[in-house]
CSV table of C-alpha atoms and ligand atoms in Angstrom, one decimal:
chain,number,residue,atom,x,y,z
N,1,MET,CA,31.1,-3.5,9.5
N,2,SER,CA,28.8,-0.6,9.8
N,3,ILE,CA,25.4,0.0,11.4
N,4,LEU,CA,23.1,1.4,8.8
N,5,PRO,CA,20.2,3.8,9.6
N,6,ILE,CA,16.7,2.3,9.4
N,7,TYR,CA,14.1,3.9,7.2
N,8,LEU,CA,11.0,4.7,9.2
N,9,PHE,CA,7.3,4.7,8.2
N,10,GLY,CA,6.6,7.4,5.6
N,11,ASN,CA,9.6,6.6,3.4
N,12,ASP,CA,8.6,5.4,-0.1
N,13,VAL,CA,11.2,2.7,-0.1
N,14,LEU,CA,9.1,0.8,2.4
N,15,LYS,CA,6.2,0.8,0.0
N,16,THR,CA,8.3,-0.2,-3.0
N,17,PRO,CA,8.8,-3.9,-4.0
N,18,ALA,CA,12.4,-5.0,-3.9
N,19,LYS,CA,14.1,-6.5,-7.0
N,20,LYS,CA,15.3,-10.0,-7.4
N,21,VAL,CA,19.1,-10.5,-6.9
N,22,GLU,CA,20.5,-11.9,-10.1
N,23,LYS,CA,24.1,-12.2,-8.9
N,24,LEU,CA,25.8,-11.6,-5.6
N,25,PHE,CA,28.7,-9.1,-5.7
N,26,GLN,CA,31.2,-8.3,-3.0
N,27,GLU,CA,29.1,-5.2,-2.1
N,28,ASP,CA,26.1,-7.4,-1.5
N,29,LEU,CA,28.1,-9.6,0.9
N,30,ILE,CA,29.1,-6.4,2.8
N,31,LEU,CA,25.5,-5.3,2.7
N,32,ILE,CA,24.4,-8.6,4.3
N,33,LYS,CA,27.1,-8.3,7.1
N,34,ASN,CA,25.9,-4.7,7.7
N,35,MET,CA,22.3,-5.8,7.9
N,36,PHE,CA,23.1,-8.4,10.6
N,37,GLU,CA,25.0,-5.7,12.5
N,38,THR,CA,22.2,-3.2,12.1
N,39,MET,CA,19.6,-5.8,13.2
N,40,LYS,CA,21.6,-6.7,16.3
N,41,ASN,CA,22.2,-3.0,17.2
N,42,SER,CA,18.5,-2.3,17.2
N,43,ASN,CA,17.5,-5.6,19.0
N,44,GLY,CA,15.6,-6.7,15.9
N,45,ILE,CA,14.8,-10.3,15.1
N,46,GLY,CA,14.4,-9.7,11.3
N,47,LEU,CA,15.4,-7.0,8.9
N,48,ALA,CA,14.6,-6.6,5.2
N,49,ALA,CA,16.8,-4.6,2.7
N,50,ASN,CA,14.0,-2.1,2.1
N,51,GLN,CA,14.4,-1.0,5.7
N,52,ILE,CA,17.9,0.2,5.1
N,53,GLY,CA,16.9,1.8,1.8
N,54,VAL,CA,18.1,-0.9,-0.6
N,55,LEU,CA,15.6,-2.4,-3.0
N,56,LYS,CA,17.0,-5.9,-3.2
N,57,GLN,CA,15.3,-9.1,-2.2
N,58,ILE,CA,17.5,-9.8,0.8
N,59,LEU,CA,16.4,-10.3,4.4
N,60,VAL,CA,18.2,-11.4,7.6
N,61,ILE,CA,16.8,-13.2,10.6
N,62,ASP,CA,18.0,-13.9,14.1
N,63,ILE,CA,15.5,-15.3,16.6
N,64,SER,CA,18.2,-17.0,18.8
N,65,GLU,CA,17.5,-14.6,21.7
N,66,MET,CA,13.8,-15.6,21.7
N,67,GLU,CA,12.3,-18.3,23.8
N,68,ASP,CA,11.0,-20.1,20.7
N,69,GLY,CA,14.3,-19.8,18.7
N,70,LYS,CA,17.0,-20.7,21.1
N,71,LYS,CA,18.4,-23.5,18.9
N,72,THR,CA,18.3,-21.5,15.7
N,73,LYS,CA,21.2,-19.7,14.0
N,74,PRO,CA,21.0,-16.3,12.3
N,75,PHE,CA,20.6,-16.7,8.5
N,76,VAL,CA,20.1,-14.7,5.3
N,77,VAL,CA,17.3,-15.3,2.8
N,78,ILE,CA,17.7,-14.1,-0.8
N,79,ASN,CA,14.9,-14.1,-3.4
N,80,PRO,CA,12.3,-15.9,-1.2
N,81,VAL,CA,9.4,-17.6,-2.9
N,82,ILE,CA,6.6,-18.9,-0.6
N,83,LYS,CA,5.5,-22.3,-2.0
N,84,LYS,CA,2.9,-23.2,0.5
N,85,GLU,CA,1.2,-21.7,3.5
N,86,ILE,CA,-0.5,-23.8,6.1
N,87,GLY,CA,-2.8,-22.9,9.0
N,88,LYS,CA,-3.5,-19.5,10.6
N,89,TRP,CA,-2.5,-17.9,13.9
N,90,GLN,CA,-2.5,-14.5,15.5
N,91,ILE,CA,0.4,-13.0,17.3
N,92,GLU,CA,1.5,-9.5,18.2
N,93,GLU,CA,4.0,-8.0,15.8
N,94,GLY,CA,6.2,-4.9,15.9
N,95,CYS,CA,8.6,-3.4,13.3
N,96,LEU,CA,11.9,-1.5,13.5
N,97,SER,CA,10.4,0.9,10.8
N,98,ILE,CA,7.3,1.6,12.9
N,99,PRO,CA,8.7,2.0,16.5
N,100,GLY,CA,6.3,1.9,19.4
N,101,ILE,CA,3.4,0.3,17.5
N,102,ARG,CA,2.5,-3.3,18.1
N,103,ALA,CA,-0.6,-5.2,17.0
N,104,ASP,CA,-2.0,-8.7,16.5
N,105,VAL,CA,-1.5,-9.9,12.9
N,106,GLU,CA,-2.9,-13.1,11.4
N,107,ARG,CA,-0.5,-15.1,9.2
N,108,ALA,CA,0.2,-18.7,8.2
N,109,GLU,CA,1.5,-21.0,10.9
N,110,LYS,CA,3.7,-23.0,8.6
N,111,ILE,CA,5.3,-22.2,5.3
N,112,SER,CA,7.4,-23.9,2.6
N,113,LEU,CA,10.0,-21.6,1.2
N,114,LYS,CA,12.4,-21.6,-1.7
N,115,TYR,CA,15.3,-19.2,-1.3
N,116,LEU,CA,19.0,-18.6,-1.9
N,117,ASP,CA,21.7,-18.3,0.8
N,118,GLU,CA,24.7,-16.0,0.7
N,119,LYS,CA,26.6,-18.5,-1.5
N,120,PHE,CA,23.7,-18.5,-3.9
N,121,ILE,CA,22.7,-22.0,-3.1
N,122,VAL,CA,19.0,-22.9,-3.4
N,123,HIS,CA,17.2,-24.1,-0.4
N,124,HIS,CA,13.7,-25.6,-0.1
N,125,LYS,CA,12.7,-25.5,3.6
N,126,THR,CA,9.7,-25.6,5.9
N,127,PHE,CA,9.4,-23.2,8.7
N,128,SER,CA,6.8,-22.9,11.5
N,129,GLY,CA,5.9,-20.9,14.5
N,130,LEU,CA,8.0,-17.8,15.3
N,131,MET,CA,10.4,-18.4,12.4
N,132,ALA,CA,7.6,-18.6,9.9
N,133,ARG,CA,6.1,-15.5,11.4
N,134,VAL,CA,9.3,-13.4,11.1
N,135,LEU,CA,9.9,-14.7,7.6
N,136,LEU,CA,6.4,-13.7,6.4
N,137,HIS,CA,6.8,-10.3,8.0
N,138,GLU,CA,10.1,-9.7,6.3
N,139,ILE,CA,9.0,-11.1,2.9
N,140,ASP,CA,6.1,-8.6,3.1
N,141,HIS,CA,8.7,-5.8,3.5
N,142,LEU,CA,10.4,-7.1,0.3
N,143,ASN,CA,7.0,-6.7,-1.4
N,144,GLY,CA,6.5,-3.2,0.0
N,145,ILE,CA,3.9,-4.2,2.6
N,146,LEU,CA,4.0,-3.2,6.3
N,147,PHE,CA,2.3,-5.2,9.1
N,148,ILE,CA,-0.1,-2.3,9.8
N,149,GLU,CA,-1.7,-3.0,6.5
N,150,LYS,CA,-2.7,-6.4,7.7
N,151,ILE,CA,-4.7,-5.2,10.7
N,152,SER,CA,-8.3,-4.1,10.6
N,153,SER,CA,-9.0,-0.5,9.4
N,154,LYS,CA,-10.6,0.2,12.8
N,155,LYS,CA,-7.4,-0.8,14.6
N,156,ARG,CA,-5.3,1.1,12.2
N,157,LYS,CA,-7.3,4.3,12.9
N,158,GLU,CA,-6.3,4.0,16.5
N,159,PHE,CA,-2.7,4.3,15.5
N,160,LYS,CA,-3.3,7.3,13.2
N,161,ASN,CA,-1.7,9.8,15.5
N,162,GLU,CA,1.3,7.6,16.4
N,163,LEU,CA,1.9,6.9,12.7
N,164,MET,CA,1.9,10.6,12.0
N,165,GLU,CA,4.4,11.2,14.8
N,166,ILE,CA,6.7,8.7,13.2
N,167,LYS,CA,6.3,10.2,9.8
N,168,VAL,CA,7.1,13.7,10.9
N,169,GLY,CA,10.2,12.6,12.9
N,170,ASN,CA,8.9,13.1,16.4
N,171,ILE,CA,9.6,9.5,17.4
N,172,ARG,CA,13.3,8.8,18.0
N,173,PRO,CA,14.1,5.2,18.8
N,174,ASN,CA,17.6,4.3,20.2
N,175,TYR,CA,19.0,3.4,16.8
N,176,ALA,CA,19.9,5.4,13.7
N,177,ILE,CA,17.0,6.3,11.5
N,178,VAL,CA,16.0,8.0,8.3
N,179,ILE,CA,12.8,9.9,8.5
N,180,ALA,CA,10.5,10.5,5.5
N,181,GLU,CA,12.4,12.4,2.8
N,182,ASN,CA,9.7,15.0,1.9
N,183,LEU,CA,9.4,16.0,5.6
N,184,LYS,CA,13.0,16.7,6.3
N,185,GLU,CA,13.6,20.4,6.8
S,201,NI,NI1,9.3,-4.9,10.0
């Protein structure tokens, strides 16, 4: 297994919608294993394939270390389709691709989701609370959307300098990263 570098804010791959997975190949199973390893290494609770530079609709989740997720197991979600969103709540979010920035984001409290697992078996499940939150954040990634696009423009302006610092590569988290292509020397 290998730890993959995480693409930071400023990379186009984070703004590009990922493609549906039509068939799972051995390389995809290796990719999924590496995504779990990469997420663990960076202490993340969710990771979308866009964040490691792959435009496939694959995300991994592990909230077992969180107070609200102690009984949950890590799992992979392929080709997610949100069937229903219920309620609204605000909670602070962060993102491995936007290190150091955290902000309150409003999202649905409960969701019904159709997705495939790593054996390509279809699931229809309902998720709520933190699990729904992480899923919605990661599904946004697969659609090329970052959480900072979901906050008020006033709030986003407050992060302008920090976002620029990430973009130009002045922010170095304690995990492997890829800074924006056009800004590399
Ligand atoms: Ni994120």
